[in-house]
PDB file of C-alpha atoms in Angstrom:
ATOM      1  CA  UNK E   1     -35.887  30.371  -5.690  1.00 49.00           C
ATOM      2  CA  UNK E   2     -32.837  30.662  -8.155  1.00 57.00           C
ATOM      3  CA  UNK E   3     -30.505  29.607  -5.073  1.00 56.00           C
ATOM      4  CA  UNK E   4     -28.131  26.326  -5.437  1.00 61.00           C
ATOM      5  CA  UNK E   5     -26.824  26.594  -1.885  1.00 58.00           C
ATOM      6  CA  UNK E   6     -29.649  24.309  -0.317  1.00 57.00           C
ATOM      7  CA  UNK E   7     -28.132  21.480  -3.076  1.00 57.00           C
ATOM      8  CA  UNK E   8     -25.406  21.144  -1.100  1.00 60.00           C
ATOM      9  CA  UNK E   9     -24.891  19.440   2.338  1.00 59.00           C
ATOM     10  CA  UNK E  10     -23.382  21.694   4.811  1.00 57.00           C
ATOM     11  CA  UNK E  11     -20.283  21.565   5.423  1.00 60.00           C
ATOM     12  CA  UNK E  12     -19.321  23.690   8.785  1.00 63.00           C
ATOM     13  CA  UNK E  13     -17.812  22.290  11.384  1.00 64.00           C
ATOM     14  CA  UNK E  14     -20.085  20.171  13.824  1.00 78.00           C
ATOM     15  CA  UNK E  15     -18.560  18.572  17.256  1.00 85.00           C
ATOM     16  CA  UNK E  16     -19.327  14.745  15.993  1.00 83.00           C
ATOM     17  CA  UNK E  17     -17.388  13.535  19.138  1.00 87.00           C
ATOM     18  CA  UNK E  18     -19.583  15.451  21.238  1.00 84.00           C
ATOM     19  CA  UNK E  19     -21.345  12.548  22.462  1.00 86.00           C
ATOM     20  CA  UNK E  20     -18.822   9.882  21.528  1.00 88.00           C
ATOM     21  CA  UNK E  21     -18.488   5.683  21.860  1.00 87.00           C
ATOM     22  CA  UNK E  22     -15.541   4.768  23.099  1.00 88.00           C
ATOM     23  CA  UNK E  23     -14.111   1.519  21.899  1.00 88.00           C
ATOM     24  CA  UNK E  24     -11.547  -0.968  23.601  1.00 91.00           C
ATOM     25  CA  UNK E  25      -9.315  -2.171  20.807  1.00 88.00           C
ATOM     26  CA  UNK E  26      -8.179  -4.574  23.394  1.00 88.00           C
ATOM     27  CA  UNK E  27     -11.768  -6.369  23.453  1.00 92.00           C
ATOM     28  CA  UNK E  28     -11.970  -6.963  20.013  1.00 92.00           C
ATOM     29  CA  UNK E  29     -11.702  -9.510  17.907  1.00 92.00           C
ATOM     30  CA  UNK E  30      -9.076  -9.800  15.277  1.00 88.00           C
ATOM     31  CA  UNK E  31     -11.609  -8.944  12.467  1.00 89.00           C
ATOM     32  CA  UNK E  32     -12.817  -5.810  14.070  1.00 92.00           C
ATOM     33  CA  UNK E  33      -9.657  -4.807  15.123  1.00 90.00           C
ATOM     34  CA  UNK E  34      -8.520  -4.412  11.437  1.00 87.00           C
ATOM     35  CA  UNK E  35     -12.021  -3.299   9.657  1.00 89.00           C
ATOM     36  CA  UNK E  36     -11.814  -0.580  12.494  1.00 87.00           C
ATOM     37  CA  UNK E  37      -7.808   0.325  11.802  1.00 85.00           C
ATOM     38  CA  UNK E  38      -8.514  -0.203   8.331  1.00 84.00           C
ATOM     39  CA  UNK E  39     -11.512   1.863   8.000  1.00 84.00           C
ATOM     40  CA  UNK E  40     -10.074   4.991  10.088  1.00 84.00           C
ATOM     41  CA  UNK E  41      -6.092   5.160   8.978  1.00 82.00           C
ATOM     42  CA  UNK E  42      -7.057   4.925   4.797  1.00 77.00           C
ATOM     43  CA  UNK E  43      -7.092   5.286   1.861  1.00 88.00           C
ATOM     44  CA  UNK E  44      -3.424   3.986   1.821  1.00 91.00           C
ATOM     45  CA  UNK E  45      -1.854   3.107  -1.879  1.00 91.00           C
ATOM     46  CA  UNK E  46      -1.924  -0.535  -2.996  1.00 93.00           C
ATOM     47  CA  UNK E  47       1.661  -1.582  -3.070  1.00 96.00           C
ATOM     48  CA  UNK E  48       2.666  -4.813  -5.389  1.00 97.00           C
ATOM     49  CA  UNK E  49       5.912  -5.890  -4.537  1.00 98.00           C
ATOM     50  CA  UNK E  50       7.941  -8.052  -6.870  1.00 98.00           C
ATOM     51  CA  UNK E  51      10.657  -9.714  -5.469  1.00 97.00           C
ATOM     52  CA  UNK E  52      12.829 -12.705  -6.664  1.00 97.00           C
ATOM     53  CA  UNK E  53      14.013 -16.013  -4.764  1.00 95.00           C
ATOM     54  CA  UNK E  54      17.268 -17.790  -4.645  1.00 93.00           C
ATOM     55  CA  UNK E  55      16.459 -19.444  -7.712  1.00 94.00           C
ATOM     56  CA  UNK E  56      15.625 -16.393  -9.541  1.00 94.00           C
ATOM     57  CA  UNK E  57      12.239 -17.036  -9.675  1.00 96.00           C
ATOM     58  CA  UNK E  58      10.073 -14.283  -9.189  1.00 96.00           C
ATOM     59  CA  UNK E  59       7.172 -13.523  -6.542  1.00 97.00           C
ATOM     60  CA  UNK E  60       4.656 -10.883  -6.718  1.00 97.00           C
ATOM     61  CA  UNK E  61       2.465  -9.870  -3.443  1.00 96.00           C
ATOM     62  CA  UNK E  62      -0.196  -6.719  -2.491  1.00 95.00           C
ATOM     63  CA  UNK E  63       1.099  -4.777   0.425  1.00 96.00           C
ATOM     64  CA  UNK E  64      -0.789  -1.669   2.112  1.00 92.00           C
ATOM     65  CA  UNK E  65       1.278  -0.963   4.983  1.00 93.00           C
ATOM     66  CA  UNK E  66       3.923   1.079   2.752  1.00 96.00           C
ATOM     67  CA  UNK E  67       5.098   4.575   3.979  1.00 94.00           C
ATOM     68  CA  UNK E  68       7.523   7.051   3.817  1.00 94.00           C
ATOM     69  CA  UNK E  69       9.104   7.570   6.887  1.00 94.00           C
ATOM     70  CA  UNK E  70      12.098   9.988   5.926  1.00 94.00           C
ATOM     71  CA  UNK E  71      13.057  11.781   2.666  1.00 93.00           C
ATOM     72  CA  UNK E  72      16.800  11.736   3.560  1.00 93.00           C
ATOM     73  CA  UNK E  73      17.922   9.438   3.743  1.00 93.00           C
ATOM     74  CA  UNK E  74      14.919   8.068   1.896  1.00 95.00           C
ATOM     75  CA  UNK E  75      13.394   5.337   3.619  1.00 95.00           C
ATOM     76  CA  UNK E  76      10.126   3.235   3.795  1.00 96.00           C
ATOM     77  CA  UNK E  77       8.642   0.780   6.088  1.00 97.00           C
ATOM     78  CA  UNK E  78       6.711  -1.987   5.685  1.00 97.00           C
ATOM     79  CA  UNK E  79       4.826  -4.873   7.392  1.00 96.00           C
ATOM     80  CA  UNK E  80       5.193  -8.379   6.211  1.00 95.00           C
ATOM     81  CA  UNK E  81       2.423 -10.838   8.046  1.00 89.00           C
ATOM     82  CA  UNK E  82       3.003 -14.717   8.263  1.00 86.00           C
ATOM     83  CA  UNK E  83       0.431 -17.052   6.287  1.00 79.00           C
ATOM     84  CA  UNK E  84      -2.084 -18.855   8.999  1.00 74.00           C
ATOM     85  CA  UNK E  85       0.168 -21.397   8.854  1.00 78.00           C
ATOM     86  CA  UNK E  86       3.076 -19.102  10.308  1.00 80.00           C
ATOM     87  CA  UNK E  87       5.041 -19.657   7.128  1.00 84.00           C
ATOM     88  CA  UNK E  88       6.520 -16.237   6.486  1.00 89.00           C
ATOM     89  CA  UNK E  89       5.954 -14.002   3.414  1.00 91.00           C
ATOM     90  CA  UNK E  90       7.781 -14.802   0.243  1.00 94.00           C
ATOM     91  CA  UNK E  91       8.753 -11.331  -0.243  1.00 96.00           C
ATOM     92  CA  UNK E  92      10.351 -11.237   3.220  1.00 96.00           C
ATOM     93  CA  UNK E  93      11.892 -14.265   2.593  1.00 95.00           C
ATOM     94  CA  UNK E  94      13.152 -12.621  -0.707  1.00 96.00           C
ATOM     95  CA  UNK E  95      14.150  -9.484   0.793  1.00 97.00           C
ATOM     96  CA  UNK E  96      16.241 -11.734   3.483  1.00 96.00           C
ATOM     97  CA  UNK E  97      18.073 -13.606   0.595  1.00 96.00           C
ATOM     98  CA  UNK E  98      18.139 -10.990  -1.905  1.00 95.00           C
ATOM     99  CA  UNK E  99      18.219  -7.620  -0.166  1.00 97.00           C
ATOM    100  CA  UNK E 100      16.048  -5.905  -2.489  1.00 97.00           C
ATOM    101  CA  UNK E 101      12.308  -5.553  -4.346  1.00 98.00           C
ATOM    102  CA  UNK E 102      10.583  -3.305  -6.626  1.00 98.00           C
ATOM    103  CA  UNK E 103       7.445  -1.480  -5.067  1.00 97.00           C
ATOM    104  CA  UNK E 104       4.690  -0.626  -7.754  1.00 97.00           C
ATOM    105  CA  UNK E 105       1.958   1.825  -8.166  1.00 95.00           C
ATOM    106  CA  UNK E 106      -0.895   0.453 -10.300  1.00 95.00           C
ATOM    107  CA  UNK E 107      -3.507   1.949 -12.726  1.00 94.00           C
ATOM    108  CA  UNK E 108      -6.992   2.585 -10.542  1.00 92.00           C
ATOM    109  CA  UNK E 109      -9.020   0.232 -12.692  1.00 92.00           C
ATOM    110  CA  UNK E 110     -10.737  -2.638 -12.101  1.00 92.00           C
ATOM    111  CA  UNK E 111      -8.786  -4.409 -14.336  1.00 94.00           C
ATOM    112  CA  UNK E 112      -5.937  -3.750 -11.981  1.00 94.00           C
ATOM    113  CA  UNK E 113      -7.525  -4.791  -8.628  1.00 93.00           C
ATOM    114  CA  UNK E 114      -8.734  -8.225 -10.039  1.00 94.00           C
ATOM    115  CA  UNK E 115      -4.937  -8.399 -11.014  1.00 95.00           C
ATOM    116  CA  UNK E 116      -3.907  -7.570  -7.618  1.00 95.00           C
ATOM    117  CA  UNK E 117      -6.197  -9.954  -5.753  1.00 94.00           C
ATOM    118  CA  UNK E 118      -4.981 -12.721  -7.666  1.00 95.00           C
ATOM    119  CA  UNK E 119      -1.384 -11.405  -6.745  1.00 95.00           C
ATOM    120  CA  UNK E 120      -2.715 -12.134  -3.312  1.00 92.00           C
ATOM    121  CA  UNK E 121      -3.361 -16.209  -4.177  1.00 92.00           C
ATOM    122  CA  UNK E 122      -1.526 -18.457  -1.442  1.00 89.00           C
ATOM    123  CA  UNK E 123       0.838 -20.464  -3.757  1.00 91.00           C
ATOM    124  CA  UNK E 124       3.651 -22.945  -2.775  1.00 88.00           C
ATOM    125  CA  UNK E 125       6.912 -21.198  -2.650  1.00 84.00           C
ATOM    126  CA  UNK E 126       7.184 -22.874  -5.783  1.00 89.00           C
ATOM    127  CA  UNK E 127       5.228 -21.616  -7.844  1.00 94.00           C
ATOM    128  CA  UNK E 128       4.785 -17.939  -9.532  1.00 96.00           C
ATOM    129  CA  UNK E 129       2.350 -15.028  -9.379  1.00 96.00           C
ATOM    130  CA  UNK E 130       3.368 -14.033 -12.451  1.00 97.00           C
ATOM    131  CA  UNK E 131       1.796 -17.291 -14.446  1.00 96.00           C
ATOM    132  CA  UNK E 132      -1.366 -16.174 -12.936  1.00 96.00           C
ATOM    133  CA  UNK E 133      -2.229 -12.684 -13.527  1.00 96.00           C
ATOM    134  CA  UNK E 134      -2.252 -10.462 -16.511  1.00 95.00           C
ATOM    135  CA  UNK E 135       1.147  -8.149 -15.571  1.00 96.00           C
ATOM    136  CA  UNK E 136       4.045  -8.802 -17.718  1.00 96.00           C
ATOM    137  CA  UNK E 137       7.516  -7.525 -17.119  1.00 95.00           C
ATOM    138  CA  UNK E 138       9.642  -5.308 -18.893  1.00 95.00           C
ATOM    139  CA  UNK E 139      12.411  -6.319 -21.406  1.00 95.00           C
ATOM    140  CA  UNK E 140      15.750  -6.404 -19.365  1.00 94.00           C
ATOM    141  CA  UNK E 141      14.099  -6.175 -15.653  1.00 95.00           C
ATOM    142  CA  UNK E 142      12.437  -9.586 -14.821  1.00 94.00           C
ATOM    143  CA  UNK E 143      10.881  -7.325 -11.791  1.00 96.00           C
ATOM    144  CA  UNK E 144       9.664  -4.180 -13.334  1.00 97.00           C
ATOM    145  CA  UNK E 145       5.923  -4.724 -14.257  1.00 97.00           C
ATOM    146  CA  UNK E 146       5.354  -3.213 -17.246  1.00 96.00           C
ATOM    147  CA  UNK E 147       1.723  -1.888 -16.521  1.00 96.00           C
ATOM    148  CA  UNK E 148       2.350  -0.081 -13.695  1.00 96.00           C
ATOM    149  CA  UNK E 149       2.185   3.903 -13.479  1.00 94.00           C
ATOM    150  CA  UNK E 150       5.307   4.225 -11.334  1.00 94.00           C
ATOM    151  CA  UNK E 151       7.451   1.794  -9.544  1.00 96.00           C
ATOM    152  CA  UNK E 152       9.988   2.076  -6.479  1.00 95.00           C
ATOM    153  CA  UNK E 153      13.426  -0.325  -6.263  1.00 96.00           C
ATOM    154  CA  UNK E 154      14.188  -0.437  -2.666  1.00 97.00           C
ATOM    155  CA  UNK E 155      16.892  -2.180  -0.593  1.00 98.00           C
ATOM    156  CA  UNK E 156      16.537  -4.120   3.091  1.00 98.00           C
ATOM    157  CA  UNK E 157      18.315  -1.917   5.367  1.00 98.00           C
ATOM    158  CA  UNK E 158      17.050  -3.370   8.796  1.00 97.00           C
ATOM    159  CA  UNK E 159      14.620  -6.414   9.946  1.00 97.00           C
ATOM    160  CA  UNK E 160      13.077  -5.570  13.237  1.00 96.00           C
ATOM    161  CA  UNK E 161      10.347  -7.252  15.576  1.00 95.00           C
ATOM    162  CA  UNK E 162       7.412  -6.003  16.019  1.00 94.00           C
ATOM    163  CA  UNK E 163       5.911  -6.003  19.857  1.00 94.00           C
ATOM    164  CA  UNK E 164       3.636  -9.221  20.325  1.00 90.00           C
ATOM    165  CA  UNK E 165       2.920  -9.775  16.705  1.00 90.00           C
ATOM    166  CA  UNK E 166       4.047 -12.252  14.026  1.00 89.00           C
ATOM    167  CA  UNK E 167       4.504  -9.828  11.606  1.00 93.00           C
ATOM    168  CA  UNK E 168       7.952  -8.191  10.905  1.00 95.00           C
ATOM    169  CA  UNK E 169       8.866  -4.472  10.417  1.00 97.00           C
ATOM    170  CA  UNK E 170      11.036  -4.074   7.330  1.00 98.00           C
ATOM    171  CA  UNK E 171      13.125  -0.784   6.817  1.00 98.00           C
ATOM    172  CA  UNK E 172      13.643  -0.374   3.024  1.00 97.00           C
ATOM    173  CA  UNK E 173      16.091   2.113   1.310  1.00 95.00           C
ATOM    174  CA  UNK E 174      14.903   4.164  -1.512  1.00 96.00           C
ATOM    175  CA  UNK E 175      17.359   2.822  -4.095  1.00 95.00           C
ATOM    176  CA  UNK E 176      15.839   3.746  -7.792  1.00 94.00           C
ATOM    177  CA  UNK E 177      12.203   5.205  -9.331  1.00 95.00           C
ATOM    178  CA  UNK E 178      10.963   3.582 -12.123  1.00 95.00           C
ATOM    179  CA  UNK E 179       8.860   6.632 -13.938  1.00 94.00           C
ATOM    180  CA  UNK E 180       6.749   7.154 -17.093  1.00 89.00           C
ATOM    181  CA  UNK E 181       8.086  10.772 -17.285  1.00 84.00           C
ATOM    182  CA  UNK E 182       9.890  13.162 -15.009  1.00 83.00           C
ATOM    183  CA  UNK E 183       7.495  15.829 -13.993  1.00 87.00           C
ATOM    184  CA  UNK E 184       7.605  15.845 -10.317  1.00 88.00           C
ATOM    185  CA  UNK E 185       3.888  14.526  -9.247  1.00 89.00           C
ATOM    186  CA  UNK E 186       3.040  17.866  -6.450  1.00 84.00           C
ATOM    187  CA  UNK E 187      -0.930  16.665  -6.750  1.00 83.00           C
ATOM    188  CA  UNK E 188       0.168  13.053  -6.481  1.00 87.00           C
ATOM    189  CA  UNK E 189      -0.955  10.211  -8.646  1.00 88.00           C
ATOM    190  CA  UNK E 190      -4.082   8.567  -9.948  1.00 89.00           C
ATOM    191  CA  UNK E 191      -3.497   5.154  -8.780  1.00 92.00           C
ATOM    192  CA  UNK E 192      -4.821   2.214  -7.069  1.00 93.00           C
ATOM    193  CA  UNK E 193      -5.613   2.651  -2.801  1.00 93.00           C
ATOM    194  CA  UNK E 194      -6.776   0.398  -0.141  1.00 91.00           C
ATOM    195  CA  UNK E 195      -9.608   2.125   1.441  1.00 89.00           C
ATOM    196  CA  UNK E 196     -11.553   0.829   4.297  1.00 86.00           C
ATOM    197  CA  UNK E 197     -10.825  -3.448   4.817  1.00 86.00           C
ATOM    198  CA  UNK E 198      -9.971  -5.456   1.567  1.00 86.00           C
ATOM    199  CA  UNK E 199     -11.566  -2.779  -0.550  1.00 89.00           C
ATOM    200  CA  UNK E 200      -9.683  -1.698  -3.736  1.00 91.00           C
ATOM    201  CA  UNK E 201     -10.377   2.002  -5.062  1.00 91.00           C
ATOM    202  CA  UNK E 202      -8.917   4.843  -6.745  1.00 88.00           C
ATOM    203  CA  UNK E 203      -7.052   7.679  -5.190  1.00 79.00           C
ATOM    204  CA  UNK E 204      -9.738  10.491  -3.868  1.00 68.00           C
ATOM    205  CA  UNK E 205      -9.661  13.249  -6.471  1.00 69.00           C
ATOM    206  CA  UNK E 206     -12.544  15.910  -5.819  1.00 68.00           C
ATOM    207  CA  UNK E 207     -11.659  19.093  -3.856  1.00 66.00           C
ATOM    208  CA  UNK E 208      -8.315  19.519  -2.314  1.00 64.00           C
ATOM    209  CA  UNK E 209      -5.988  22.299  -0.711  1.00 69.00           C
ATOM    210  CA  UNK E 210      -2.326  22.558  -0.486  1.00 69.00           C
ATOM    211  CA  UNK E 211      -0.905  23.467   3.030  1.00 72.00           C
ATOM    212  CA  UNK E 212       2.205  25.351   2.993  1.00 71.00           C
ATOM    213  CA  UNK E 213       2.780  26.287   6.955  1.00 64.00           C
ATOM    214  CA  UNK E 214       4.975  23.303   7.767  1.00 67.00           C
ATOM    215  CA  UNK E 215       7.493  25.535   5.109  1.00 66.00           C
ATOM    216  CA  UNK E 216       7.552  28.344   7.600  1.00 62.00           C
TER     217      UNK E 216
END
């Protein structure tokens, strides 16, 4: 008939919840409690955080629990689990000792992810991340990784419990950014996102819309 409409799904608004499931979070198990937070509150960016111990040696880990949680003063939170073991992460361990880490963006390749998952390799405190993956830091910054499209160097302001978990809450500062170029990024960044439960994908780029009423 000429028309191109009926290619296309429709999109007006339907009442999916009309007929809901309700789920008990409290009845799950720990594995569906996650693929279910995972899969609803995503896709969050992939975080690699490079941190350094006593030493000086240096540790890299994947976090996805980054966020912004004011512009000023600027400030992030993050959640750092314990190993199985309970032995707490090396980057909060780091942060502790240290006070501070660099937070970096990656390229949304899959060159990138197999980089992060081996970022995410339970080593002995000993030993390095950085002898087993392909990033390579920059000349004068043992912590900057060199591939990455942006990084973040943050500061521990505040190490708090979190209510009947082992994980802790960190409160990081906003101390430097680490960019490629100084355009300010309004449409955000093509980089690497957790979306749905240990699955590694590039930030959604199709349609979007800017909202402007929270200006008013």
């Amino acid at each position: 008939s000429g028309k191109l409409d009926d290619w296309f799904a429709d999109e007006k608004a339907t009442n999916l919840l009309e007929n809901c499931q309700e789920v008990s979070i409290d009845e799950l198990e720990h594995s569906q409690r996650a693929t279910w937070l995972s899969g609803l509150l995503s896709p969050r960016p992939l975080v690699v955080a490079a941190s350094e111990n006593a030493q000086g040696m240096g540790n890299l880990a994947p976090l996805s629990s980054v966020m912004v949680v004011s512009n000023t003063p600027p400030l992030l939170i993050a959640s750092l689990s314990e190993s199985r073991n309970g032995r707490p992460r090396d980057t909060l361990v780091n942060l502790r000792t240290n006070g501070k880490a660099i937070l970096h963006l990656l390229p949304a390749t899959q060159e990138f992810a197999n980089n992060v998952d081996l970022t995410a390799t339970p080593l002995p405190a000993d030993e390095s991340e950085w002898n087993i993956c392909d990033f390579t830091n920059v000349d004068g910054n043992d912590m900057l990784i060199g591939q990455a499209v942006a990084a973040i160097q943050v500061s521990l302001v505040e190490e708090r419990e979190l209510p009947q978990a082992v994980a802790k809450l960190v409160i990081l500062k906003v101390e430097k950014l680490f960019v490629s170029n100084e355009e300010l990024p309004i449409n955000g960044l093509r980089v690497l996102c957790q979306h749905g439960i240990d699955r590694l994908t590039e930030a959604p780029d199709s349609w979007s819309i800017n909202i402007d009423k929270h200006h008013n």
